[in-house]
Structure formats: C-alpha cells, structure tokens
mmCIF file of C-alpha atoms in Angstrom:
data_model
loop_
_atom_site.group_PDB
_atom_site.id
_atom_site.type_symbol
_atom_site.label_atom_id
_atom_site.label_comp_id
_atom_site.label_asym_id
_atom_site.label_seq_id
_atom_site.Cartn_x
_atom_site.Cartn_y
_atom_site.Cartn_z
ATOM 1 C CA MET A 1 46.787 144.356 39.029
ATOM 2 C CA ASP A 2 49.895 145.937 40.558
ATOM 3 C CA LEU A 3 52.081 148.390 38.669
ATOM 4 C CA LEU A 4 54.988 145.993 38.086
ATOM 5 C CA GLN A 5 52.717 143.337 36.574
ATOM 6 C CA SER A 6 51.132 146.010 34.384
ATOM 7 C CA ILE A 7 54.608 147.038 33.156
ATOM 8 C CA ILE A 8 55.502 143.405 32.430
ATOM 9 C CA ASN A 9 52.263 142.870 30.542
ATOM 10 C CA ARG A 10 52.859 145.967 28.395
ATOM 11 C CA ALA A 11 56.394 144.795 27.641
ATOM 12 C CA LYS A 12 55.078 141.380 26.576
ATOM 13 C CA SER A 13 52.390 142.900 24.359
ATOM 14 C CA ASN A 14 54.961 144.467 21.999
ATOM 15 C CA LYS A 15 58.312 142.804 22.549
ATOM 16 C CA GLN A 16 61.402 144.960 22.148
ATOM 17 C CA ARG A 17 65.038 144.069 21.484
ATOM 18 C CA ILE A 18 67.059 144.879 24.600
ATOM 19 C CA VAL A 19 70.867 144.697 24.802
ATOM 20 C CA LEU A 20 72.569 143.376 27.942
ATOM 21 C CA PRO A 21 76.273 144.148 27.397
ATOM 22 C CA GLU A 22 77.381 142.603 30.703
ATOM 23 C CA ALA A 23 76.362 139.035 29.838
ATOM 24 C CA GLU A 24 79.400 137.484 31.529
ATOM 25 C CA GLU A 25 78.115 138.781 34.902
ATOM 26 C CA GLU A 26 76.142 136.219 36.940
ATOM 27 C CA ARG A 27 73.214 138.384 38.093
ATOM 28 C CA THR A 28 72.741 139.732 34.572
ATOM 29 C CA LEU A 29 72.701 136.251 33.063
ATOM 30 C CA LYS A 30 70.260 134.949 35.679
ATOM 31 C CA ALA A 31 67.946 137.911 35.005
ATOM 32 C CA ALA A 32 68.260 137.310 31.253
ATOM 33 C CA ASP A 33 67.232 133.680 31.729
ATOM 34 C CA LYS A 34 64.116 134.768 33.624
ATOM 35 C CA VAL A 35 63.244 137.457 31.046
ATOM 36 C CA LEU A 36 63.528 134.893 28.254
ATOM 37 C CA ALA A 37 61.522 132.298 30.196
ATOM 38 C CA ASP A 38 58.731 134.844 30.749
ATOM 39 C CA ASP A 39 58.924 136.092 27.126
ATOM 40 C CA ILE A 40 59.202 139.751 28.165
ATOM 41 C CA ALA A 41 61.754 140.898 25.586
ATOM 42 C CA ASP A 42 64.065 139.677 22.851
ATOM 43 C CA LEU A 43 67.551 139.860 24.320
ATOM 44 C CA ILE A 44 70.915 140.558 22.748
ATOM 45 C CA LEU A 45 73.694 139.401 25.057
ATOM 46 C CA ILE A 46 77.253 140.654 24.579
ATOM 47 C CA GLY A 47 80.071 138.505 25.887
ATOM 48 C CA ASN A 48 82.497 135.708 25.172
ATOM 49 C CA PRO A 49 80.316 132.738 24.112
ATOM 50 C CA GLY A 50 82.435 130.193 25.973
ATOM 51 C CA LYS A 51 82.270 132.170 29.229
ATOM 52 C CA VAL A 52 78.549 132.901 28.863
ATOM 53 C CA HIS A 53 77.623 129.263 28.191
ATOM 54 C CA ALA A 54 79.890 128.010 30.993
ATOM 55 C CA LEU A 55 78.272 130.435 33.442
ATOM 56 C CA ALA A 56 74.790 129.470 32.245
ATOM 57 C CA ASP A 57 75.598 125.793 32.766
ATOM 58 C CA SER A 58 77.074 126.352 36.231
ATOM 59 C CA CYS A 59 73.963 128.325 37.271
ATOM 60 C CA GLY A 60 71.533 125.793 35.787
ATOM 61 C CA LEU A 61 70.056 128.270 33.296
ATOM 62 C CA HIS A 62 68.041 126.767 30.444
ATOM 63 C CA ASN A 63 66.787 129.691 28.350
ATOM 64 C CA ILE A 64 69.949 131.540 27.329
ATOM 65 C CA ASP A 65 69.967 129.928 23.876
ATOM 66 C CA LYS A 66 66.801 131.928 23.098
ATOM 67 C CA ALA A 67 68.903 135.112 23.113
ATOM 68 C CA THR A 68 71.157 136.469 20.384
ATOM 69 C CA LEU A 69 74.718 136.148 21.681
ATOM 70 C CA ILE A 70 77.382 138.475 20.241
ATOM 71 C CA ASP A 71 81.106 138.040 20.806
ATOM 72 C CA PRO A 72 82.604 141.576 20.772
ATOM 73 C CA GLU A 73 85.979 140.186 19.714
ATOM 74 C CA ASN A 74 84.566 138.304 16.711
ATOM 75 C CA PHE A 75 81.537 140.185 15.408
ATOM 76 C CA ASN A 76 80.855 140.275 11.678
ATOM 77 C CA LYS A 77 79.680 143.902 11.805
ATOM 78 C CA SER A 78 82.676 145.244 13.741
ATOM 79 C CA GLU A 79 84.291 146.998 10.791
ATOM 80 C CA GLU A 80 80.972 148.441 9.598
ATOM 81 C CA TYR A 81 80.254 149.766 13.076
ATOM 82 C CA ALA A 82 83.789 151.129 13.465
ATOM 83 C CA GLU A 83 83.449 153.111 10.246
ATOM 84 C CA LYS A 84 80.081 154.492 11.374
ATOM 85 C CA LEU A 85 81.443 155.396 14.813
ATOM 86 C CA ALA A 86 84.479 157.146 13.323
ATOM 87 C CA GLU A 87 82.185 159.141 11.041
ATOM 88 C CA LEU A 88 79.866 159.964 13.930
ATOM 89 C CA ARG A 89 82.750 161.222 16.084
ATOM 90 C CA LYS A 90 85.038 162.702 13.432
ATOM 91 C CA SER A 91 84.289 166.256 14.626
ATOM 92 C CA LYS A 92 85.814 165.171 17.970
ATOM 93 C CA GLY A 93 88.907 163.835 16.224
ATOM 94 C CA MET A 94 88.177 160.127 16.473
ATOM 95 C CA THR A 95 90.265 157.963 14.151
ATOM 96 C CA ILE A 96 89.222 154.659 12.613
ATOM 97 C CA GLU A 97 91.798 152.901 14.791
ATOM 98 C CA GLU A 98 90.225 154.336 17.942
ATOM 99 C CA ALA A 99 86.768 153.397 16.689
ATOM 100 C CA ARG A 100 87.882 149.802 16.039
ATOM 101 C CA LYS A 101 88.983 149.524 19.664
ATOM 102 C CA LEU A 102 85.801 151.063 21.017
ATOM 103 C CA VAL A 103 83.408 148.771 19.146
ATOM 104 C CA LYS A 104 85.004 145.876 21.030
ATOM 105 C CA ASN A 105 83.871 147.546 24.271
ATOM 106 C CA PRO A 106 80.459 145.941 25.022
ATOM 107 C CA LEU A 107 78.914 149.244 26.182
ATOM 108 C CA TYR A 108 79.902 151.017 22.961
ATOM 109 C CA LEU A 109 79.004 148.001 20.838
ATOM 110 C CA GLY A 110 75.524 147.847 22.364
ATOM 111 C CA CYS A 111 74.900 151.512 21.595
ATOM 112 C CA MET A 112 76.111 151.006 18.019
ATOM 113 C CA ILE A 113 73.693 148.086 17.621
ATOM 114 C CA ILE A 114 70.884 150.429 18.711
ATOM 115 C CA LYS A 115 72.135 153.251 16.462
ATOM 116 C CA ASN A 116 72.148 150.822 13.530
ATOM 117 C CA GLY A 117 68.485 149.971 14.175
ATOM 118 C CA ASP A 118 69.197 146.403 15.301
ATOM 119 C CA ALA A 119 68.103 146.884 18.928
ATOM 120 C CA ASP A 120 65.734 149.135 20.874
ATOM 121 C CA GLY A 121 67.350 149.714 24.263
ATOM 122 C CA GLN A 122 70.216 148.813 26.580
ATOM 123 C CA ILE A 123 70.813 148.160 30.286
ATOM 124 C CA SER A 124 74.158 148.109 32.065
ATOM 125 C CA GLY A 125 75.639 149.063 35.411
ATOM 126 C CA ALA A 126 76.002 145.767 37.273
ATOM 127 C CA LEU A 127 79.722 146.052 36.472
ATOM 128 C CA SER A 128 79.938 149.609 35.113
ATOM 129 C CA THR A 129 79.714 153.101 36.563
ATOM 130 C CA THR A 130 76.977 155.543 35.572
ATOM 131 C CA GLY A 131 79.551 157.501 33.580
ATOM 132 C CA GLU A 132 80.601 154.384 31.680
ATOM 133 C CA THR A 133 76.957 153.648 30.869
ATOM 134 C CA LEU A 134 76.051 157.185 29.825
ATOM 135 C CA ARG A 135 79.160 158.154 27.866
ATOM 136 C CA PRO A 136 78.612 155.886 24.825
ATOM 137 C CA ALA A 137 74.875 156.541 24.908
ATOM 138 C CA LEU A 138 75.346 160.302 24.670
ATOM 139 C CA GLN A 139 78.139 160.037 22.100
ATOM 140 C CA ILE A 140 76.324 157.577 19.829
ATOM 141 C CA ILE A 141 72.556 157.593 20.433
ATOM 142 C CA LYS A 142 72.469 161.194 21.680
ATOM 143 C CA THR A 143 69.560 162.992 23.338
ATOM 144 C CA ALA A 144 66.005 163.059 22.036
ATOM 145 C CA PRO A 145 64.910 165.944 19.761
ATOM 146 C CA GLY A 146 64.532 169.174 21.732
ATOM 147 C CA ILE A 147 66.279 167.687 24.781
ATOM 148 C CA THR A 148 69.778 168.630 25.929
ATOM 149 C CA CYS A 149 69.899 167.124 29.426
ATOM 150 C CA VAL A 150 69.451 163.602 30.738
ATOM 151 C CA SER A 151 67.523 163.044 33.953
ATOM 152 C CA GLY A 152 66.414 160.161 36.139
ATOM 153 C CA ALA A 153 62.839 159.403 37.179
ATOM 154 C CA MET A 154 61.682 157.170 40.007
ATOM 155 C CA LEU A 155 58.322 155.439 40.361
ATOM 156 C CA LEU A 156 57.186 155.608 43.982
ATOM 157 C CA ILE A 157 54.512 153.072 44.905
ATOM 158 C CA THR A 158 53.046 154.151 48.231
ATOM 159 C CA ASN A 159 50.344 152.796 50.512
ATOM 160 C CA GLN A 160 48.490 156.125 50.318
ATOM 161 C CA PRO A 161 45.951 155.678 47.469
ATOM 162 C CA GLN A 162 44.453 159.136 48.047
ATOM 163 C CA TYR A 163 47.603 160.734 46.600
ATOM 164 C CA GLY A 164 48.999 160.739 43.085
ATOM 165 C CA GLU A 165 47.598 158.018 40.831
ATOM 166 C CA ASN A 166 46.118 155.571 43.350
ATOM 167 C CA GLY A 167 49.187 156.034 45.529
ATOM 168 C CA ILE A 168 51.723 156.055 42.686
ATOM 169 C CA VAL A 169 53.779 159.142 41.900
ATOM 170 C CA VAL A 170 56.566 159.646 39.355
ATOM 171 C CA VAL A 171 59.345 161.935 40.564
ATOM 172 C CA ALA A 172 62.431 163.513 38.916
ATOM 173 C CA ASP A 173 65.254 164.359 38.724
ATOM 174 C CA VAL A 174 66.679 161.925 41.257
ATOM 175 C CA ALA A 175 69.875 160.798 39.520
ATOM 176 C CA VAL A 176 71.661 162.922 36.923
ATOM 177 C CA THR A 177 71.556 166.738 36.662
ATOM 178 C CA PRO A 178 72.636 168.439 39.934
ATOM 179 C CA MET A 179 71.529 172.034 39.319
ATOM 180 C CA PRO A 180 69.236 172.316 36.291
ATOM 181 C CA ASP A 181 68.543 175.758 34.925
ATOM 182 C CA ALA A 182 64.983 176.772 34.014
ATOM 183 C CA ASP A 183 65.175 175.342 30.501
ATOM 184 C CA GLN A 184 66.611 172.041 31.721
ATOM 185 C CA LEU A 185 63.957 171.856 34.441
ATOM 186 C CA ALA A 186 61.283 172.343 31.787
ATOM 187 C CA GLN A 187 62.821 169.527 29.741
ATOM 188 C CA ILE A 188 62.775 167.284 32.817
ATOM 189 C CA ALA A 189 59.075 168.040 33.261
ATOM 190 C CA VAL A 190 58.256 167.079 29.666
ATOM 191 C CA CYS A 191 60.369 163.902 29.838
ATOM 192 C CA THR A 192 58.943 162.828 33.208
ATOM 193 C CA ALA A 193 55.379 163.200 31.967
ATOM 194 C CA GLN A 194 56.327 160.917 29.060
ATOM 195 C CA THR A 195 57.833 158.386 31.465
ATOM 196 C CA ALA A 196 54.623 158.506 33.488
ATOM 197 C CA LYS A 197 52.727 157.521 30.329
ATOM 198 C CA SER A 198 55.090 154.950 28.845
ATOM 199 C CA VAL A 199 56.220 153.210 32.032
ATOM 200 C CA ALA A 200 53.709 153.926 34.796
ATOM 201 C CA GLY A 201 50.792 153.764 32.352
ATOM 202 C CA PHE A 202 49.291 157.112 33.398
ATOM 203 C CA THR A 203 46.703 158.267 30.875
ATOM 204 C CA ASP A 204 46.626 161.752 32.389
ATOM 205 C CA PRO A 205 49.988 162.935 33.795
ATOM 206 C CA ARG A 206 49.560 166.013 35.992
ATOM 207 C CA VAL A 207 52.890 167.694 36.674
ATOM 208 C CA ALA A 208 53.692 169.792 39.738
ATOM 209 C CA MET A 209 56.823 171.955 39.580
ATOM 210 C CA MET A 210 57.977 171.756 43.179
ATOM 211 C CA SER A 211 59.323 174.516 45.408
ATOM 212 C CA PHE A 212 59.319 175.770 48.981
ATOM 213 C CA SER A 213 56.849 178.392 47.754
ATOM 214 C CA THR A 214 53.322 178.190 46.353
ATOM 215 C CA LYS A 215 52.182 180.838 43.899
ATOM 216 C CA GLY A 216 54.371 183.629 45.219
ATOM 217 C CA SER A 217 54.172 182.832 48.933
ATOM 218 C CA ALA A 218 57.954 183.288 49.077
ATOM 219 C CA LYS A 219 60.353 185.379 47.017
ATOM 220 C CA HIS A 220 63.708 184.002 45.950
ATOM 221 C CA GLU A 221 65.712 183.456 42.769
ATOM 222 C CA VAL A 222 65.249 179.677 43.029
ATOM 223 C CA VAL A 223 61.485 180.205 43.107
ATOM 224 C CA ASP A 224 61.791 182.415 40.037
ATOM 225 C CA LYS A 225 63.594 179.551 38.284
ATOM 226 C CA VAL A 226 60.704 177.168 38.930
ATOM 227 C CA VAL A 227 58.162 179.733 37.720
ATOM 228 C CA GLU A 228 60.154 180.239 34.519
ATOM 229 C CA ALA A 229 60.559 176.473 34.077
ATOM 230 C CA THR A 230 56.793 176.057 34.325
ATOM 231 C CA ARG A 231 56.295 178.633 31.578
ATOM 232 C CA LEU A 232 58.893 176.985 29.361
ATOM 233 C CA ALA A 233 57.436 173.510 29.901
ATOM 234 C CA LYS A 234 54.059 174.745 28.665
ATOM 235 C CA GLU A 235 55.800 176.302 25.685
ATOM 236 C CA LYS A 236 57.692 173.104 24.850
ATOM 237 C CA ASP A 237 54.562 170.956 25.107
ATOM 238 C CA PRO A 238 51.300 172.910 24.978
ATOM 239 C CA SER A 239 49.349 169.732 25.773
ATOM 240 C CA LEU A 240 51.265 169.208 29.032
ATOM 241 C CA LYS A 241 49.219 169.578 32.211
ATOM 242 C CA VAL A 242 51.655 171.414 34.472
ATOM 243 C CA ASP A 243 51.580 174.059 37.185
ATOM 244 C CA GLY A 244 54.044 175.678 39.558
ATOM 245 C CA GLU A 245 55.526 176.783 41.711
ATOM 246 C CA LEU A 246 53.858 174.454 44.227
ATOM 247 C CA GLN A 247 54.869 173.142 47.643
ATOM 248 C CA ALA A 248 54.670 169.389 48.249
ATOM 249 C CA ASP A 249 51.448 169.529 50.253
ATOM 250 C CA ALA A 250 49.836 171.906 47.756
ATOM 251 C CA SER A 251 50.787 169.476 44.990
ATOM 252 C CA LEU A 252 49.318 166.352 46.587
ATOM 253 C CA VAL A 253 46.611 167.223 49.109
ATOM 254 C CA PRO A 254 43.324 168.462 47.565
ATOM 255 C CA SER A 255 42.302 170.624 50.535
ATOM 256 C CA VAL A 256 45.727 172.283 50.726
ATOM 257 C CA GLY A 257 45.904 172.697 46.957
ATOM 258 C CA SER A 258 42.539 174.426 46.776
ATOM 259 C CA SER A 259 43.494 176.702 49.671
ATOM 260 C CA LYS A 260 46.996 177.659 48.519
ATOM 261 C CA ALA A 261 46.424 177.611 44.752
ATOM 262 C CA PRO A 262 42.722 178.182 44.070
ATOM 263 C CA GLY A 263 41.798 177.652 40.451
ATOM 264 C CA SER A 264 44.766 175.392 39.686
ATOM 265 C CA ASP A 265 43.991 172.206 37.748
ATOM 266 C CA ILE A 266 47.109 170.543 39.178
ATOM 267 C CA ALA A 267 47.301 171.610 42.824
ATOM 268 C CA GLY A 268 46.140 168.768 45.063
ATOM 269 C CA LYS A 269 45.893 166.405 42.076
ATOM 270 C CA ALA A 270 49.496 165.986 40.891
ATOM 271 C CA ASN A 271 50.802 162.532 40.021
ATOM 272 C CA VAL A 272 54.165 163.707 38.615
ATOM 273 C CA LEU A 273 56.508 165.714 40.851
ATOM 274 C CA VAL A 274 59.473 167.623 39.407
ATOM 275 C CA PHE A 275 61.993 168.720 42.029
ATOM 276 C CA PRO A 276 63.901 172.000 41.635
ATOM 277 C CA ASN A 277 67.290 170.251 41.816
ATOM 278 C CA LEU A 278 68.902 166.845 42.180
ATOM 279 C CA GLU A 279 69.675 167.335 45.869
ATOM 280 C CA ALA A 280 66.001 167.804 46.757
ATOM 281 C CA GLY A 281 64.898 164.996 44.448
ATOM 282 C CA ASN A 282 67.352 162.387 45.699
ATOM 283 C CA ILE A 283 66.768 163.209 49.357
ATOM 284 C CA GLY A 284 63.010 163.437 48.887
ATOM 285 C CA TYR A 285 62.456 160.087 47.223
ATOM 286 C CA LYS A 286 64.698 158.261 49.701
ATOM 287 C CA LEU A 287 62.792 159.745 52.660
ATOM 288 C CA VAL A 288 59.499 158.577 51.146
ATOM 289 C CA GLN A 289 61.034 155.158 50.488
ATOM 290 C CA ARG A 290 62.594 154.651 53.922
ATOM 291 C CA LEU A 291 60.246 156.504 56.272
ATOM 292 C CA GLY A 292 57.061 156.122 54.254
ATOM 293 C CA GLY A 293 57.561 152.513 53.238
ATOM 294 C CA ALA A 294 57.176 153.228 49.529
ATOM 295 C CA GLU A 295 58.524 150.856 46.895
ATOM 296 C CA ALA A 296 60.885 152.677 44.535
ATOM 297 C CA LEU A 297 61.334 151.516 40.936
ATOM 298 C CA GLY A 298 64.203 153.099 39.046
ATOM 299 C CA PRO A 299 65.984 155.319 38.441
ATOM 300 C CA ILE A 300 64.744 155.376 34.863
ATOM 301 C CA LEU A 301 66.992 157.446 32.622
ATOM 302 C CA GLN A 302 65.099 159.805 30.334
ATOM 303 C CA GLY A 303 66.031 162.247 27.604
ATOM 304 C CA ILE A 304 68.125 159.828 25.495
ATOM 305 C CA ALA A 305 66.811 159.213 21.976
ATOM 306 C CA ARG A 306 66.566 155.474 22.681
ATOM 307 C CA PRO A 307 66.322 154.089 26.215
ATOM 308 C CA VAL A 308 69.613 153.317 27.950
ATOM 309 C CA ASN A 309 69.249 152.538 31.634
ATOM 310 C CA ASP A 310 71.759 152.329 34.463
ATOM 311 C CA LEU A 311 71.808 149.753 37.251
ATOM 312 C CA SER A 312 73.410 150.062 40.653
ATOM 313 C CA ARG A 313 76.483 147.857 40.969
ATOM 314 C CA GLY A 314 74.766 146.419 44.042
ATOM 315 C CA CYS A 315 71.681 145.455 42.040
ATOM 316 C CA SER A 316 69.849 142.148 42.416
ATOM 317 C CA VAL A 317 68.682 139.719 39.739
ATOM 318 C CA ASP A 318 65.161 141.010 40.337
ATOM 319 C CA ASP A 319 66.291 144.632 39.830
ATOM 320 C CA ILE A 320 67.691 143.749 36.405
ATOM 321 C CA TYR A 321 64.572 141.777 35.468
ATOM 322 C CA LYS A 322 62.323 144.720 36.349
ATOM 323 C CA LEU A 323 64.507 147.199 34.490
ATOM 324 C CA VAL A 324 64.355 145.100 31.310
ATOM 325 C CA ALA A 325 60.544 145.369 31.405
ATOM 326 C CA ILE A 326 60.729 149.107 32.114
ATOM 327 C CA THR A 327 63.224 149.686 29.293
ATOM 328 C CA ALA A 328 61.015 147.722 26.913
ATOM 329 C CA CYS A 329 58.039 149.961 27.739
ATOM 330 C CA GLN A 330 60.163 153.055 27.137
ATOM 331 C CA ALA A 331 61.323 151.625 23.816
ATOM 332 C CA GLN A 332 57.758 151.087 22.653
ATOM 333 C CA ASP A 333 57.149 154.828 22.864
ATOM 334 C CA ALA A 334 60.573 155.925 21.585
ATOM 335 C CA LYS A 335 59.927 154.757 18.015
#
C-alpha cells in the first residue's frame, strides 16, 4: 500500500470534521465532492448557499448535500461567536463591532467553529494568502502547548527505499520560520516527529538535526545552534529519538553515519530531517523533488493547537483532496 492510500485509510477509520471556508471556489468544491463521495471526512463548507449550489450544479457534483453548509452572512451562531472572539482578543483592543465583522469572514468563522469544538481542522489557500490563512488560526486557535512557532513539514516519497522509512522522509521547516533560534528549532524537531507519526504513519521517528558539520567536524555559531537545539529537543521530549549535528549523508547513509558518528542511534538511520533554517529546507526539498524525482506532499503546517493547513493558490483539485486526508490524520492526534 502506498503512503497516500495509507493516509486516506487512516482518515476514513476515524472521520474528522474539516472546514473548507472557500466553498465558492470551483477546485475546492470539486475536491469536497470527491472527499464526500469517498467518505474521508465530514465537511463543513462556508459560502453563500445559492452560489455553492449553482456551482455544484454547473460542475455536475452530486455529493455536496452530504456536507454541512454555513452561510457566513446568515449564521445562527454569529453573535455567540462574535462575543467569544471579542473576549478572546480584548487584550488587543478588539471591540464587539469589529468581532461581528470578522466572524463574517469565512477564514475567521472557520477558526471560531474549531475553537467552539464544532470542527477539528481547516484548509484554505486556494483563494487566500498564507498570511490570511495563518492570522485567524494564531489569533483564535493559537499554538499547541509548549510551542511558540509554526513550521511546515513536507513528506518526500522517493524511489530510494534504502533511505529513511522505505524511501520516505519527513523534512522541516520548509515553509514558515526563516531563521529559527535554538529553542524554535527544537520545537520544530518535536512537531515534525509528531507529524511523522500522525500523517506518515511512522511508528519510530528518528530525527536528524541537520548541519554542514557532523559531531564537531566544523566550528561555527550556526553549528552551535544546532547542537543546542538537539539538547533542547531531548529536554522537551525525553522520548524523542534525535541526534545532531549531522550532515545529510551522515543522517541517511548507514556506512557514512557509522564512520562520521560512531555510536549514534540516528546517524545513517534517520527518517525525519530538520533543517537549520527555512532557506536550506525549502531549497533542499525542491532539489530532491525536481532532480531526484521525489513526490512531495505538503507543506503540512504544524505547531497550531488544531490543524489548519495552507494551500498554494495554484493548487489542483487533487492537492486539496490529499490535504483534507492529511488534515484529518493530524486532527485525530490533536485531541
């Protein structure tokens, strides 16, 4: 069974309630129809009912009625949510009038539905920027306990089964935090190991903290940061299997790992790779994808108390479909 089918099967086994706040967008509605047809998740669609049904009819979609459809302009919980949002943001000076306007914004409304316990996760980005997706999530749902930074993980499915977990590696951060400090890097390590479990299905995540140095082979302040991040990651989660600093080959290749880092339980066996900064992570995964022919699933946002994921505005129907299944798997473990 391939990884994507495994993710879909896990999503089906314990269905979650996923909000799609861009339901008036054609690709999103087509993906929703497929998700509902395949019984992957219970969907909450936000949009004008007339526009959503007209679009569904014009596209020949037959499953949209299985979803819960919420009109942001005429929602019976709007005032309740506005009061809760104003209370949540009163330290930032939000008034009830401002809150009433915001709960009509589908991205804010979706996050309030999750905050109220009526949904488990949200996906947007087909029409919205990353900032527009993240802002309400961080203001309303906030980060998970012990986490202060959000990061993005990518699942890389390669044709090299001798590396990672039968050719699959989970890498981060590839999307959010440009220059993490040691504590943030440690948080990214803990979160990425959790993503490896909940989404990739790894039973034994083995985390390599990546660098251009292995075990003191080079001296530099950025190496020191990775060493400190490794120590902090172990402190944050004593059960975490993590080692660093390790070069890429020492992380993945058993013979190199045993030579450069003898005695390490991770070197040469890593299936989770944490890059020292966003620049390295983003460049690295795209090189593996384009030159190595790997399939890349993600980015998967991590660190938020309940899963909120961001699509590219150039996404396909299939991209949205896959991300619903991924978000559902995250939600299963976030409770």
